[in-house]
CSV table of C-alpha atoms and ligand atoms in Angstrom, one decimal:
chain,number,residue,atom,x,y,z
A,1,MET,CA,-24.3,-70.0,7.3
A,2,LYS,CA,-25.8,-66.7,6.2
A,3,ALA,CA,-23.8,-63.9,4.5
A,4,ILE,CA,-24.4,-60.6,2.8
A,5,THR,CA,-23.3,-61.0,-0.8
A,6,VAL,CA,-23.3,-59.1,-4.0
A,7,GLU,CA,-22.6,-59.8,-7.6
A,8,PRO,CA,-20.0,-57.2,-8.4
A,9,LYS,CA,-20.7,-54.7,-11.1
A,10,LYS,CA,-24.4,-55.6,-11.1
A,11,PRO,CA,-26.4,-53.0,-9.2
A,12,GLY,CA,-29.2,-54.2,-6.9
A,13,THR,CA,-27.8,-57.8,-6.4
A,14,ALA,CA,-26.9,-57.4,-2.7
A,15,THR,CA,-28.7,-60.1,-0.7
A,16,PHE,CA,-28.5,-62.0,2.6
A,17,MET,CA,-28.2,-65.6,1.6
A,18,ASP,CA,-27.0,-69.1,2.6
A,19,VAL,CA,-23.3,-69.7,1.7
A,20,PRO,CA,-21.0,-72.6,2.5
A,21,GLU,CA,-18.9,-72.5,5.7
A,22,PRO,CA,-15.6,-70.6,5.3
A,23,ASP,CA,-13.0,-72.6,3.5
A,24,ILE,CA,-10.0,-73.7,5.5
A,25,HIS,CA,-7.7,-72.2,2.8
A,26,GLN,CA,-8.8,-68.8,4.0
A,27,GLY,CA,-7.0,-69.3,7.2
A,28,SER,CA,-6.5,-71.6,10.2
A,29,ILE,CA,-8.3,-69.3,12.7
A,30,LEU,CA,-12.1,-69.7,12.8
A,31,VAL,CA,-14.0,-66.6,13.9
A,32,GLU,CA,-17.6,-65.8,14.8
A,33,ALA,CA,-18.5,-62.4,13.4
A,34,VAL,CA,-19.5,-59.8,16.0
A,35,ALA,CA,-19.9,-56.7,13.9
A,36,VAL,CA,-18.9,-55.3,10.5
A,37,GLY,CA,-18.8,-51.6,9.7
A,38,VAL,CA,-20.3,-50.2,6.5
A,39,CYS,CA,-18.3,-47.7,4.5
A,40,GLY,CA,-18.6,-45.8,1.2
A,41,THR,CA,-16.7,-48.6,-0.6
A,42,ASP,CA,-19.4,-51.1,0.4
A,43,VAL,CA,-22.1,-48.8,-0.8
A,44,GLU,CA,-20.3,-48.4,-4.2
A,45,ILE,CA,-19.9,-52.2,-4.5
A,46,SER,CA,-23.6,-52.7,-3.8
A,47,GLU,CA,-24.4,-50.1,-6.4
A,48,GLY,CA,-22.4,-52.1,-9.0
A,49,LYS,CA,-19.6,-49.5,-9.3
A,50,TYR,CA,-16.7,-51.3,-7.8
A,51,GLY,CA,-15.7,-54.8,-6.5
A,52,TRP,CA,-14.5,-58.1,-7.9
A,53,ALA,CA,-15.7,-61.6,-7.0
A,54,PRO,CA,-13.2,-64.4,-6.3
A,55,SER,CA,-11.9,-66.0,-9.4
A,56,GLY,CA,-14.4,-68.5,-10.8
A,57,GLU,CA,-17.2,-67.3,-8.4
A,58,ARG,CA,-20.3,-65.1,-9.1
A,59,PHE,CA,-20.7,-63.7,-5.6
A,60,LEU,CA,-18.5,-61.7,-3.3
A,61,ILE,CA,-19.2,-61.7,0.4
A,62,LEU,CA,-19.1,-58.0,1.3
A,63,GLY,CA,-17.5,-56.3,4.3
A,64,HIS,CA,-13.9,-55.2,5.2
A,65,GLU,CA,-14.3,-53.5,8.5
A,66,SER,CA,-14.5,-56.5,10.7
A,67,LEU,CA,-14.7,-57.5,14.4
A,68,GLY,CA,-15.0,-61.1,15.5
A,69,ARG,CA,-14.5,-63.5,18.3
A,70,VAL,CA,-12.1,-66.5,17.9
A,71,ILE,CA,-14.0,-69.8,18.0
A,72,ASP,CA,-11.1,-72.0,17.0
A,73,PRO,CA,-7.6,-70.6,17.2
A,74,GLY,CA,-6.2,-73.4,15.0
A,75,PRO,CA,-2.7,-75.0,15.4
A,76,THR,CA,-0.5,-71.9,15.5
A,77,GLY,CA,0.0,-70.3,18.9
A,78,GLY,CA,-0.7,-66.6,19.6
A,79,PHE,CA,-4.5,-66.7,19.7
A,80,LYS,CA,-7.0,-68.3,22.0
A,81,LYS,CA,-10.7,-69.0,22.0
A,82,GLY,CA,-12.7,-65.8,22.8
A,83,ASP,CA,-10.0,-63.3,21.6
A,84,LEU,CA,-11.5,-60.3,19.8
A,85,VAL,CA,-9.9,-60.0,16.4
A,86,VAL,CA,-10.0,-57.8,13.3
A,87,GLY,CA,-8.9,-59.1,9.9
A,88,ILE,CA,-6.4,-57.1,7.8
A,89,VAL,CA,-8.0,-56.2,4.5
A,90,ARG,CA,-5.3,-56.4,1.8
A,91,ARG,CA,-3.2,-59.4,0.8
A,92,PRO,CA,0.1,-58.9,-1.1
A,93,ASP,CA,0.2,-59.6,-4.8
A,94,PRO,CA,1.6,-63.0,-5.7
A,95,VAL,CA,4.5,-61.8,-7.8
A,96,PRO,CA,5.3,-60.1,-5.4
A,97,CYS,CA,6.2,-56.5,-6.3
A,98,PRO,CA,9.0,-55.0,-4.2
A,99,ASN,CA,6.5,-53.2,-1.9
A,100,CYS,CA,4.4,-56.3,-1.2
A,101,ALA,CA,7.7,-58.3,-0.8
A,102,VAL,CA,8.6,-56.1,2.2
A,103,GLY,CA,5.1,-56.1,3.7
A,104,GLU,CA,4.1,-52.7,2.4
A,105,TRP,CA,1.1,-54.1,0.5
A,106,ASP,CA,-0.7,-50.8,0.9
A,107,MET,CA,1.8,-49.5,-1.6
A,108,CYS,CA,1.4,-52.4,-4.1
A,109,SER,CA,2.9,-51.3,-7.4
A,110,ASN,CA,1.5,-53.8,-9.9
A,111,GLY,CA,-2.2,-53.6,-8.8
A,112,LEU,CA,-2.4,-57.4,-8.4
A,113,TYR,CA,-3.1,-57.2,-4.6
A,114,THR,CA,-6.4,-58.7,-3.4
A,115,GLU,CA,-8.7,-57.2,-0.7
A,116,ARG,CA,-11.2,-59.0,1.6
A,117,GLY,CA,-14.8,-58.0,0.7
A,118,ILE,CA,-13.6,-55.7,-2.1
A,119,LYS,CA,-11.2,-57.4,-4.6
A,120,GLU,CA,-11.3,-61.1,-5.3
A,121,ILE,CA,-11.5,-62.5,-1.7
A,122,HIS,CA,-14.6,-62.9,0.4
A,123,GLY,CA,-15.2,-60.3,3.1
A,124,PHE,CA,-16.4,-60.5,6.7
A,125,MET,CA,-20.2,-60.0,6.4
A,126,SER,CA,-20.8,-63.7,7.2
A,127,GLU,CA,-21.8,-65.4,10.4
A,128,ARG,CA,-18.3,-67.0,10.5
A,129,TRP,CA,-15.1,-66.3,8.7
A,130,ARG,CA,-11.5,-67.6,8.6
A,131,ILE,CA,-8.3,-65.7,8.8
A,132,GLU,CA,-4.6,-66.4,8.5
A,133,PRO,CA,-2.8,-65.8,11.9
A,134,GLU,CA,-0.5,-63.3,10.3
A,135,PHE,CA,-3.4,-61.2,9.0
A,136,ALA,CA,-5.4,-61.3,12.3
A,137,ILE,CA,-5.0,-58.4,14.7
A,138,LYS,CA,-6.0,-58.8,18.4
A,139,VAL,CA,-8.1,-56.0,19.7
A,140,ASN,CA,-7.9,-54.5,23.2
A,141,PRO,CA,-10.9,-56.3,24.8
A,142,SER,CA,-11.9,-53.1,26.7
A,143,LEU,CA,-12.8,-51.6,23.3
A,144,GLY,CA,-15.7,-54.0,22.9
A,145,ILE,CA,-17.8,-53.2,19.8
A,146,LEU,CA,-15.6,-50.1,19.2
A,147,GLY,CA,-13.0,-52.5,17.9
A,148,VAL,CA,-15.0,-52.3,14.6
A,149,LEU,CA,-13.5,-48.9,14.2
A,150,LEU,CA,-10.0,-50.3,13.9
A,151,GLU,CA,-10.0,-50.7,10.1
A,152,PRO,CA,-11.0,-47.1,9.3
A,153,SER,CA,-8.4,-46.0,12.0
A,154,THR,CA,-5.7,-47.8,10.1
A,155,VAL,CA,-6.4,-45.7,6.9
A,156,VAL,CA,-6.0,-42.6,9.0
A,157,ALA,CA,-2.9,-43.9,10.7
A,158,LYS,CA,-1.3,-44.4,7.3
A,159,ALA,CA,-2.3,-40.9,6.0
A,160,LEU,CA,-0.9,-39.2,9.1
A,161,GLU,CA,2.3,-41.2,9.0
A,162,GLN,CA,2.8,-40.3,5.4
A,163,ILE,CA,2.3,-36.6,6.3
A,164,ILE,CA,5.1,-36.9,8.9
A,165,PHE,CA,7.4,-38.7,6.4
A,166,ILE,CA,6.8,-36.1,3.7
A,167,GLY,CA,7.3,-33.3,6.3
A,168,ARG,CA,10.9,-34.5,6.8
A,169,ARG,CA,11.9,-33.1,3.4
A,170,SER,CA,12.6,-29.8,5.1
A,171,TYR,CA,12.6,-28.1,8.5
A,172,TRP,CA,8.9,-28.4,9.4
A,173,GLU,CA,7.0,-27.9,12.7
A,174,PRO,CA,3.3,-28.3,11.8
A,175,LYS,CA,0.9,-26.7,14.3
A,176,THR,CA,-2.4,-26.8,12.5
A,177,ILE,CA,-4.4,-29.3,10.6
A,178,LEU,CA,-7.7,-28.9,8.7
A,179,VAL,CA,-9.8,-32.0,8.2
A,180,THR,CA,-12.4,-31.7,5.4
A,181,GLY,CA,-15.4,-34.0,5.8
A,182,ALA,CA,-16.7,-35.1,9.2
A,183,GLY,CA,-17.4,-38.7,8.3
A,184,PRO,CA,-15.7,-41.6,10.2
A,185,ILE,CA,-12.3,-41.1,8.5
A,186,GLY,CA,-12.4,-37.3,9.1
A,187,LEU,CA,-13.4,-37.6,12.7
A,188,LEU,CA,-10.9,-40.3,13.5
A,189,GLY,CA,-8.3,-38.1,11.8
A,190,ALA,CA,-9.3,-35.2,14.0
A,191,LEU,CA,-9.1,-37.4,17.1
A,192,PHE,CA,-5.6,-38.8,16.3
A,193,ALA,CA,-4.3,-35.3,15.2
A,194,LYS,CA,-5.5,-34.0,18.5
A,195,MET,CA,-3.7,-36.8,20.3
A,196,PHE,CA,-0.6,-35.7,18.3
A,197,GLY,CA,-1.0,-32.3,19.9
A,198,LEU,CA,-2.0,-30.4,16.8
A,199,GLU,CA,-4.5,-27.5,16.7
A,200,VAL,CA,-7.4,-29.3,14.9
A,201,HIS,CA,-10.1,-27.7,12.6
A,202,VAL,CA,-12.8,-29.8,11.0
A,203,LEU,CA,-15.0,-28.6,8.1
A,204,ASP,CA,-18.2,-30.2,6.9
A,205,ARG,CA,-21.5,-29.3,5.3
A,206,ALA,CA,-23.5,-30.1,8.4
A,207,GLU,CA,-24.4,-26.9,10.4
A,208,ILE,CA,-25.9,-28.6,13.4
A,209,GLY,CA,-26.1,-32.1,14.9
A,210,ILE,CA,-23.7,-34.7,16.1
A,211,LYS,CA,-20.8,-33.7,13.8
A,212,PRO,CA,-20.2,-30.2,15.2
A,213,GLU,CA,-20.9,-31.6,18.7
A,214,LEU,CA,-18.2,-34.3,18.4
A,215,VAL,CA,-15.7,-31.9,17.0
A,216,ARG,CA,-16.2,-29.4,19.9
A,217,GLU,CA,-16.1,-32.3,22.5
A,218,LEU,CA,-12.6,-33.0,21.1
A,219,GLY,CA,-11.5,-29.5,21.8
A,220,ALA,CA,-11.3,-28.8,18.1
A,221,THR,CA,-12.8,-26.0,16.0
A,222,TYR,CA,-15.8,-26.7,13.6
A,223,HIS,CA,-16.4,-24.9,10.4
A,224,SER,CA,-19.4,-25.3,8.1
A,225,GLY,CA,-18.7,-22.8,5.4
A,226,SER,CA,-16.2,-22.8,2.6
A,227,VAL,CA,-12.5,-23.8,3.1
A,228,LYS,CA,-11.7,-20.2,1.8
A,229,ASP,CA,-13.4,-18.7,4.9
A,230,ILE,CA,-11.7,-20.6,7.7
A,231,GLY,CA,-9.5,-17.6,8.4
A,232,PHE,CA,-6.1,-19.2,8.5
A,233,ARG,CA,-3.7,-21.2,6.3
A,234,PRO,CA,-3.3,-24.7,7.7
A,235,ASP,CA,0.1,-26.5,7.7
A,236,THR,CA,-1.6,-29.8,6.8
A,237,ILE,CA,-5.0,-30.8,5.4
A,238,LEU,CA,-6.6,-34.2,5.5
A,239,GLU,CA,-9.1,-34.1,2.7
A,240,CYS,CA,-11.9,-36.7,3.2
A,241,THR,CA,-14.7,-35.5,1.0
A,242,GLY,CA,-13.4,-36.3,-2.5
A,243,VAL,CA,-15.3,-33.3,-3.8
A,244,GLY,CA,-13.4,-31.5,-6.6
A,245,ALA,CA,-14.4,-28.0,-5.5
A,246,VAL,CA,-13.3,-28.6,-1.9
A,247,ILE,CA,-10.0,-30.1,-3.1
A,248,GLY,CA,-9.4,-26.9,-5.3
A,249,ASP,CA,-10.1,-24.7,-2.3
A,250,CYS,CA,-7.7,-26.7,-0.1
A,251,ILE,CA,-4.9,-26.2,-2.6
A,252,GLU,CA,-5.6,-22.4,-2.6
A,253,GLN,CA,-5.9,-22.2,1.2
A,254,ILE,CA,-3.1,-24.4,2.5
A,255,GLY,CA,0.0,-22.6,4.0
A,256,ALA,CA,3.4,-22.4,2.5
A,257,ASN,CA,5.2,-25.8,2.5
A,258,GLY,CA,1.9,-27.4,3.4
A,259,ILE,CA,1.0,-31.0,2.9
A,260,LEU,CA,-2.4,-32.0,1.5
A,261,ALA,CA,-3.4,-35.6,2.0
A,262,LEU,CA,-6.2,-36.9,-0.2
A,263,ALA,CA,-8.1,-39.7,1.5
A,264,GLY,CA,-11.6,-39.2,0.0
A,265,ILE,CA,-12.7,-41.1,-3.1
A,266,GLY,CA,-14.9,-39.0,-5.3
A,267,HIS,CA,-16.0,-39.2,-8.9
A,268,GLY,CA,-16.1,-36.8,-11.9
A,269,GLY,CA,-17.2,-33.3,-11.3
A,270,ALA,CA,-19.0,-30.6,-13.3
A,271,ASN,CA,-16.0,-28.5,-14.2
A,272,ARG,CA,-13.1,-30.4,-15.6
A,273,SER,CA,-11.3,-27.2,-16.7
A,274,ALA,CA,-11.0,-25.9,-13.1
A,275,ALA,CA,-8.2,-23.5,-12.8
A,276,LEU,CA,-5.7,-26.3,-12.7
A,277,ALA,CA,-2.7,-24.3,-13.9
A,278,ASP,CA,-3.3,-21.7,-11.3
A,279,MET,CA,-3.5,-24.4,-8.6
A,280,ALA,CA,-0.3,-25.9,-10.0
A,281,SER,CA,1.4,-22.5,-9.8
A,282,ALA,CA,0.3,-22.1,-6.2
A,283,THR,CA,1.6,-25.6,-5.4
A,284,VAL,CA,5.0,-24.8,-7.1
A,285,LEU,CA,5.4,-21.4,-5.6
A,286,SER,CA,4.7,-22.6,-2.0
A,287,ASN,CA,6.3,-26.0,-2.1
A,288,ILE,CA,3.0,-27.7,-1.5
A,289,VAL,CA,2.8,-31.5,-1.6
A,290,ILE,CA,-0.5,-33.1,-2.6
A,291,PHE,CA,-0.6,-36.9,-2.2
A,292,GLY,CA,-3.1,-39.7,-2.1
A,293,SER,CA,-3.3,-42.4,0.6
A,294,VAL,CA,-5.1,-45.7,0.5
A,295,ASN,CA,-5.2,-48.9,2.6
A,296,ALA,CA,-2.7,-49.7,5.4
A,297,ASN,CA,0.1,-52.1,6.3
A,298,LYS,CA,0.8,-53.9,9.5
A,299,ARG,CA,2.7,-51.0,11.0
A,300,HIS,CA,-0.4,-48.8,10.6
A,301,TRP,CA,-2.7,-51.5,12.0
A,302,TYR,CA,-0.4,-51.7,15.1
A,303,LYS,CA,-0.4,-47.9,15.6
A,304,ALA,CA,-4.1,-47.5,15.0
A,305,GLY,CA,-4.7,-50.2,17.6
A,306,GLN,CA,-2.6,-48.3,20.1
A,307,TRP,CA,-4.3,-45.0,19.5
A,308,LEU,CA,-7.8,-46.4,19.6
A,309,ALA,CA,-7.0,-48.2,22.9
A,310,LYS,CA,-6.0,-44.8,24.4
A,311,ALA,CA,-9.0,-42.9,23.1
A,312,ASP,CA,-12.0,-41.8,25.1
A,313,ARG,CA,-14.6,-44.6,24.8
A,314,ALA,CA,-17.6,-42.3,25.3
A,315,TRP,CA,-16.5,-40.1,22.4
A,316,LEU,CA,-15.6,-43.1,20.2
A,317,SER,CA,-19.0,-44.7,20.8
A,318,LYS,CA,-20.8,-41.7,19.5
A,319,LEU,CA,-19.2,-42.4,16.1
A,320,ILE,CA,-21.4,-45.5,15.8
A,321,THR,CA,-24.7,-43.8,15.0
A,322,ARG,CA,-26.7,-46.9,14.0
A,323,ILE,CA,-26.5,-50.6,14.5
A,324,GLU,CA,-28.5,-52.8,12.1
A,325,LYS,CA,-29.2,-56.6,12.0
A,326,PRO,CA,-27.7,-58.5,9.1
A,327,GLU,CA,-31.2,-59.1,7.6
A,328,ASN,CA,-31.6,-55.3,7.4
A,329,PHE,CA,-28.4,-54.9,5.4
A,330,MET,CA,-30.3,-52.7,2.8
A,331,SER,CA,-31.0,-50.1,5.4
A,332,ALA,CA,-27.4,-50.3,6.6
A,333,LEU,CA,-26.2,-49.5,3.1
A,334,ARG,CA,-28.5,-46.5,2.8
A,335,ARG,CA,-26.8,-43.5,4.5
A,336,THR,CA,-28.7,-40.6,6.1
A,337,PRO,CA,-27.0,-37.2,6.7
A,338,GLU,CA,-27.0,-37.9,10.4
A,339,ASP,CA,-25.1,-41.2,10.0
A,340,ILE,CA,-21.4,-41.3,10.8
A,341,LYS,CA,-20.6,-45.1,11.1
A,342,VAL,CA,-23.3,-47.7,10.6
A,343,VAL,CA,-22.5,-51.1,11.9
A,344,ILE,CA,-24.1,-54.5,11.1
A,345,GLN,CA,-24.1,-56.6,14.3
A,346,PHE,CA,-24.0,-60.4,13.8
A,347,SER,CA,-23.7,-61.5,17.4
A,348,ASP,CA,-23.6,-60.1,20.9
A,349,ILE,CA,-20.3,-58.8,22.2
B,1,LIG,C1,-10.7,-49.7,2.3
B,1,LIG,C2,-9.3,-49.9,2.0
B,1,LIG,C3,-9.2,-50.3,0.5
B,1,LIG,C4,-9.9,-49.3,-0.4
B,1,LIG,C5,-9.8,-49.5,-1.8
B,1,LIG,C6,-11.3,-48.7,1.4
B,1,LIG,O1,-12.7,-48.6,1.7
B,1,LIG,O2,-10.8,-49.1,3.7
B,1,LIG,O3,-8.7,-50.9,2.8
B,1,LIG,O4,-7.8,-50.4,0.1
B,1,LIG,O5,-11.2,-49.1,0.0
B,1,LIG,O6,-10.3,-50.8,-2.2
């Protein structure tokens, strides 16, 4: 079968090549790939900046935002031929650490977890893949290809859940949320926060185009300037840009007792001596919590599935701005400013 592979840490090695059929050890359910979403992590892996091949192998099959159709449900009950499924990304570490032992592999504390398409296990950008029944999530069939948005939704579900947990440290009734960065995570965050009943504000560089349109269609407010100019102090911020200057502005702008969730992964920055002590003082004096959130466990997968199923299909479908064939994977990995979610489609839905 064909798969999109990469030699991790070697830029320019991504290719669409013949690979063996998926190994039975990867799971008893055999799935035909329908679509795989492309995210910043895939781009980083293809640029040689991240990613690990399975032990003893040179190549890693890319892809962690899956959607597939069950071809063979295997011996365990619960799944049938034709079911639409998505594969959970992370596997618990083998030790296991206490978090992995209780199924909270998203909080793995020894770093020995593995991740499909990212860290030491093959991903989903292949014509067929296998999955263990306990790591396969059934998708509401009415979502169709929109089921490919489940994985990024789980990342959002976790970040929002953590905000709620942290909020319980005191009396707290959040009314407003600012989302910085109108990519897939930011827009799904805005959608779910709106479903929660919050007043939602989204800030992005884009001044015109699909991003402001989608935000306004949600009944949320769009800002394209600086965080410092939004005109209010948000109770919560979901930061999805990973840009140092934006993060600094968020710390200065957030309201008293505010919670700032960092969900973007950025690198470096021109000014390492940014007024960190001033930011820390603001954080101390206003009881601010700044926390990072990555990955998701089964609870978040379940919640994200529920929320996606309730969301407006017409709005969700506008998040998929481009669908590419697997052989055009290079173009799928190249993002344009108008792209929100690019999807590689392997077979008809
Ligand atoms: C994925 C997460 C993963 C993280 C770090 C993200 O792109 O959505 O599941 O944990 O990368 O590898």
